[in-house]
Tab-separated table of N, CA and C in Angstrom:
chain	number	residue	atom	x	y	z
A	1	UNK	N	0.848	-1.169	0.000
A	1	UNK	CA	0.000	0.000	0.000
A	1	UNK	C	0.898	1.238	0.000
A	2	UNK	N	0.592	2.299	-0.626
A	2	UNK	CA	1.482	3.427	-0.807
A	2	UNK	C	1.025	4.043	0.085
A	3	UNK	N	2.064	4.809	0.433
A	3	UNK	CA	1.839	6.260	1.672
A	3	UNK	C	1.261	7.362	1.105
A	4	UNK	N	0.295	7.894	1.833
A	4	UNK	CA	-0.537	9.413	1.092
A	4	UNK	C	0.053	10.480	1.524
A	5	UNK	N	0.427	11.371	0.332
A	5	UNK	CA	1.297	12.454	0.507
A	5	UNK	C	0.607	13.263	1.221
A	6	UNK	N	0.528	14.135	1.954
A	6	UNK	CA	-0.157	15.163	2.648
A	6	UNK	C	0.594	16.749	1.737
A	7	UNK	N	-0.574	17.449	0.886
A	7	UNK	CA	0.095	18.705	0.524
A	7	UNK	C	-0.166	19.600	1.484
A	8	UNK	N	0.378	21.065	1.284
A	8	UNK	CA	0.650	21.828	1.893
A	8	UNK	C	-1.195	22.720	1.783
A	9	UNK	N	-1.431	22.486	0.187
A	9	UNK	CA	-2.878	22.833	0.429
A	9	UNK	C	-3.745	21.960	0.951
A	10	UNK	N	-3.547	20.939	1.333
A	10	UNK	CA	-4.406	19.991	1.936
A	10	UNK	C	-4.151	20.629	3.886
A	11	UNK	N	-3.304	20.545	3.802
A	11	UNK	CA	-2.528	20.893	5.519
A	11	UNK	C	-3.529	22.580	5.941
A	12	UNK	N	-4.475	23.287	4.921
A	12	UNK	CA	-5.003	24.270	5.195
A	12	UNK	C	-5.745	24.332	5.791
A	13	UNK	N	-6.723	25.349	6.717
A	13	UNK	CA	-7.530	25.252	7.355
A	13	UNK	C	-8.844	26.312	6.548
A	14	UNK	N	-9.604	25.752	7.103
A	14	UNK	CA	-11.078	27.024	6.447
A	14	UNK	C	-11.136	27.685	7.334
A	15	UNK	N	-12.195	28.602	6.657
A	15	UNK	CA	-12.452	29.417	7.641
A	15	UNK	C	-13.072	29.520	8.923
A	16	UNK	N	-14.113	28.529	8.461
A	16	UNK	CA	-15.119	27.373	9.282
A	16	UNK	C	-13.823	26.852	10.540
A	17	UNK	N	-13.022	25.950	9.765
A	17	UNK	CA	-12.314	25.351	11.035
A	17	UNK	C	-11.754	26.473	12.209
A	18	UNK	N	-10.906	27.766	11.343
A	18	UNK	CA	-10.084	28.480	12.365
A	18	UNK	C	-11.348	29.003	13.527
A	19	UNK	N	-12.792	29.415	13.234
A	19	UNK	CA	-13.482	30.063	13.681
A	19	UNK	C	-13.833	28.928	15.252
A	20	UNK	N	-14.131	27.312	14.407
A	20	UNK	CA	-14.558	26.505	15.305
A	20	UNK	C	-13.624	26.744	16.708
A	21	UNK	N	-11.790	26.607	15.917
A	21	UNK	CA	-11.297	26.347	16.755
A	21	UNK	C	-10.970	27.323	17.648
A	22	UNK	N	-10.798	28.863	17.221
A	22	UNK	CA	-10.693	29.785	18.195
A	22	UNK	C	-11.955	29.197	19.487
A	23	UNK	N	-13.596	29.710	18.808
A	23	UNK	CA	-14.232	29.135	20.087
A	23	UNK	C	-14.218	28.388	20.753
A	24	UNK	N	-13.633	26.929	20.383
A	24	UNK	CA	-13.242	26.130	21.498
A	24	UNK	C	-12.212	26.752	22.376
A	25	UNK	N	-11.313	27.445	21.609
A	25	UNK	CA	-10.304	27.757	22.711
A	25	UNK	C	-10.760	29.046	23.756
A	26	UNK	N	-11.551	29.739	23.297
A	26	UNK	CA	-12.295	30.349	24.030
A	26	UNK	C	-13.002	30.094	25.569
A	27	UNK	N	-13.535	28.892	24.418
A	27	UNK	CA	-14.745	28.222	25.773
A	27	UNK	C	-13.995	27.733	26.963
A	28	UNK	N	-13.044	26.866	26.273
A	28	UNK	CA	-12.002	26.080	27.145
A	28	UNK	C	-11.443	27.459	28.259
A	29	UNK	N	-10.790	28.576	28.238
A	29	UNK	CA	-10.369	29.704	28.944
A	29	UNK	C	-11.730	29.967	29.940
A	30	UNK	N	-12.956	30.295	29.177
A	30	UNK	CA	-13.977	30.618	30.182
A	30	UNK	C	-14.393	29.561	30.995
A	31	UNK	N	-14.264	28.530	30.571
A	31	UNK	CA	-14.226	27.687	31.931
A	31	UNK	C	-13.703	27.022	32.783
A	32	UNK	N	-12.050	27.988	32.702
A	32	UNK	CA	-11.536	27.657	33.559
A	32	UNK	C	-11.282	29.237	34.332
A	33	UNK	N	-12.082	30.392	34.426
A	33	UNK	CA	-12.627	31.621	34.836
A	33	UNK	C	-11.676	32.840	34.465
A	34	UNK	N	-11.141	32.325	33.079
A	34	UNK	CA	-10.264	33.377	32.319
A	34	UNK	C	-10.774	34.361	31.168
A	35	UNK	N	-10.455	34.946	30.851
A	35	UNK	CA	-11.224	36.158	29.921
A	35	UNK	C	-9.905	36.271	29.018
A	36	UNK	N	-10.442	36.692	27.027
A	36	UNK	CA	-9.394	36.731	25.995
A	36	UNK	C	-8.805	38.596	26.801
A	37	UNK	N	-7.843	38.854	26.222
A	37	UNK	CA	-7.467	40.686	26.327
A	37	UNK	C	-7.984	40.681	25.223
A	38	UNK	N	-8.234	42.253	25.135
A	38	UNK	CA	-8.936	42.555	23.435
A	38	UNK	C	-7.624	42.548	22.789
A	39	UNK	N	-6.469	42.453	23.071
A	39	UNK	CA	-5.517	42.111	21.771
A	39	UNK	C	-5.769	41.018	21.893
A	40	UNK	N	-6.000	39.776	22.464
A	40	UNK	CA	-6.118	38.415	21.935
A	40	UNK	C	-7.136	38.106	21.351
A	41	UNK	N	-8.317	39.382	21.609
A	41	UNK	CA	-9.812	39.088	20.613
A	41	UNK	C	-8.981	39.390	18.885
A	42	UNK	N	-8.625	40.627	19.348
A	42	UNK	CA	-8.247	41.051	17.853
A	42	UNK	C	-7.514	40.266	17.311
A	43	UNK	N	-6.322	39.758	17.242
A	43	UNK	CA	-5.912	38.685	17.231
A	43	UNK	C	-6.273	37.232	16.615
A	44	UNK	N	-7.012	36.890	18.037
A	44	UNK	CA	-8.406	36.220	17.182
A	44	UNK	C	-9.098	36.120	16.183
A	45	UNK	N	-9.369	37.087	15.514
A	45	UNK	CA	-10.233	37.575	14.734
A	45	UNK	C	-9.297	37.926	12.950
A	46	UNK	N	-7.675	37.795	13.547
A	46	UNK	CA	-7.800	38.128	12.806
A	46	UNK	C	-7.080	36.331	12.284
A	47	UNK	N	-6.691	35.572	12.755
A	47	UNK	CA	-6.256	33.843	12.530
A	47	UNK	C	-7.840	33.534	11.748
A	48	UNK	N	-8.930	34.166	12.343
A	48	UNK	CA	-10.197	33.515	12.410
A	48	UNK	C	-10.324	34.065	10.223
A	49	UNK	N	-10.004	35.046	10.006
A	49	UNK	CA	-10.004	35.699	8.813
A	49	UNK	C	-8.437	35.378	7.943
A	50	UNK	N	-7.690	34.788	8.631
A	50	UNK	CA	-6.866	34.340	7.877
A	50	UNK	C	-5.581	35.175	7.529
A	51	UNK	N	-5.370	36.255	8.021
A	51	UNK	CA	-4.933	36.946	8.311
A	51	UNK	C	-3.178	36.494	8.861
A	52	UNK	N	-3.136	36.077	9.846
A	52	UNK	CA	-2.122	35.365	10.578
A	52	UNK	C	-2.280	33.991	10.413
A	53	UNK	N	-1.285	33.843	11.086
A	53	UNK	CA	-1.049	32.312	10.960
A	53	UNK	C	-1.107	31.738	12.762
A	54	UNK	N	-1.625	30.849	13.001
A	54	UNK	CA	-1.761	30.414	14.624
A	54	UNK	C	-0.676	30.933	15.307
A	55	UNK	N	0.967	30.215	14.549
A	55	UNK	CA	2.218	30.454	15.235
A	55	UNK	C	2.140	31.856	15.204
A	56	UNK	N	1.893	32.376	14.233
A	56	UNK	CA	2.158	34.095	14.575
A	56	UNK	C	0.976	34.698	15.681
A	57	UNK	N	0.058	34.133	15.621
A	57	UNK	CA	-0.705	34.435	17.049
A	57	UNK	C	-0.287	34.070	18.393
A	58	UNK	N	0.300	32.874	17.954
A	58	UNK	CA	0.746	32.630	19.956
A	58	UNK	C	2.027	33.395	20.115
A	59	UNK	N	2.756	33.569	18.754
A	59	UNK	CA	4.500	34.002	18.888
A	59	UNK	C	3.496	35.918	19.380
A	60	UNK	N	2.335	36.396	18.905
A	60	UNK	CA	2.394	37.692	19.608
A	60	UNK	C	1.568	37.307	21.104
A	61	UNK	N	0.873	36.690	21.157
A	61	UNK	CA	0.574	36.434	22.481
A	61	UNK	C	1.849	36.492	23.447
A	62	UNK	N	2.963	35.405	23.539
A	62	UNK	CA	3.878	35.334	24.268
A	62	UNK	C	4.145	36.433	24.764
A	63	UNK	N	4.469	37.106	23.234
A	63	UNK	CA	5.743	38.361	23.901
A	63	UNK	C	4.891	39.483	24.566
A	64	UNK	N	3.235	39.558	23.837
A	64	UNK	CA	2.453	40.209	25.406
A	64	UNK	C	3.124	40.008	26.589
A	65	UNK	N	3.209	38.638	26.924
A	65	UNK	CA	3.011	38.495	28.547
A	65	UNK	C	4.484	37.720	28.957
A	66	UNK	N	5.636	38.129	27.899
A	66	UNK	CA	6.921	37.582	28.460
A	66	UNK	C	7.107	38.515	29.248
A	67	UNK	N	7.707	38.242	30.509
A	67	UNK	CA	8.279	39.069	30.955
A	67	UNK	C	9.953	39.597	30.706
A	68	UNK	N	10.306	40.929	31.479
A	68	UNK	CA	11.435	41.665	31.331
A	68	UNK	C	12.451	41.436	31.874
């Protein structure tokens, strides 16, 4: 049996998915009694539109809250 190549456009997400998955990650935060910052809404919103890329959302999340 041959191995199935996985492309790079296959490896994409919709828009549908990024949206699902922000709200899960959402939900998951509110119930554990955490709230997004509105830069992580915006943010959000903008992975959710395709805009960024996840890694570039958590790589600006981090440096929000790295400390000095």
């Amino acid at each position: 049996m041959a191995a199935k190549t996985i492309t790079r456009e296959k490896m994409r997400t919709t828009k549908a998915q990024r949206a699902w998955a922000a709200r899960e990650s959402e939900h998951s935060l509110r119930m554990e009694g955490l709230e997004l910052s509105e830069e992580t809404k915006a943010d959000t919103r903008r992975f959710v539109a395709g805009e960024i890329t996840a890694d570039e959302g958590l790589a600006r999340a981090l440096a929000r809250h790295r400390r000095n």
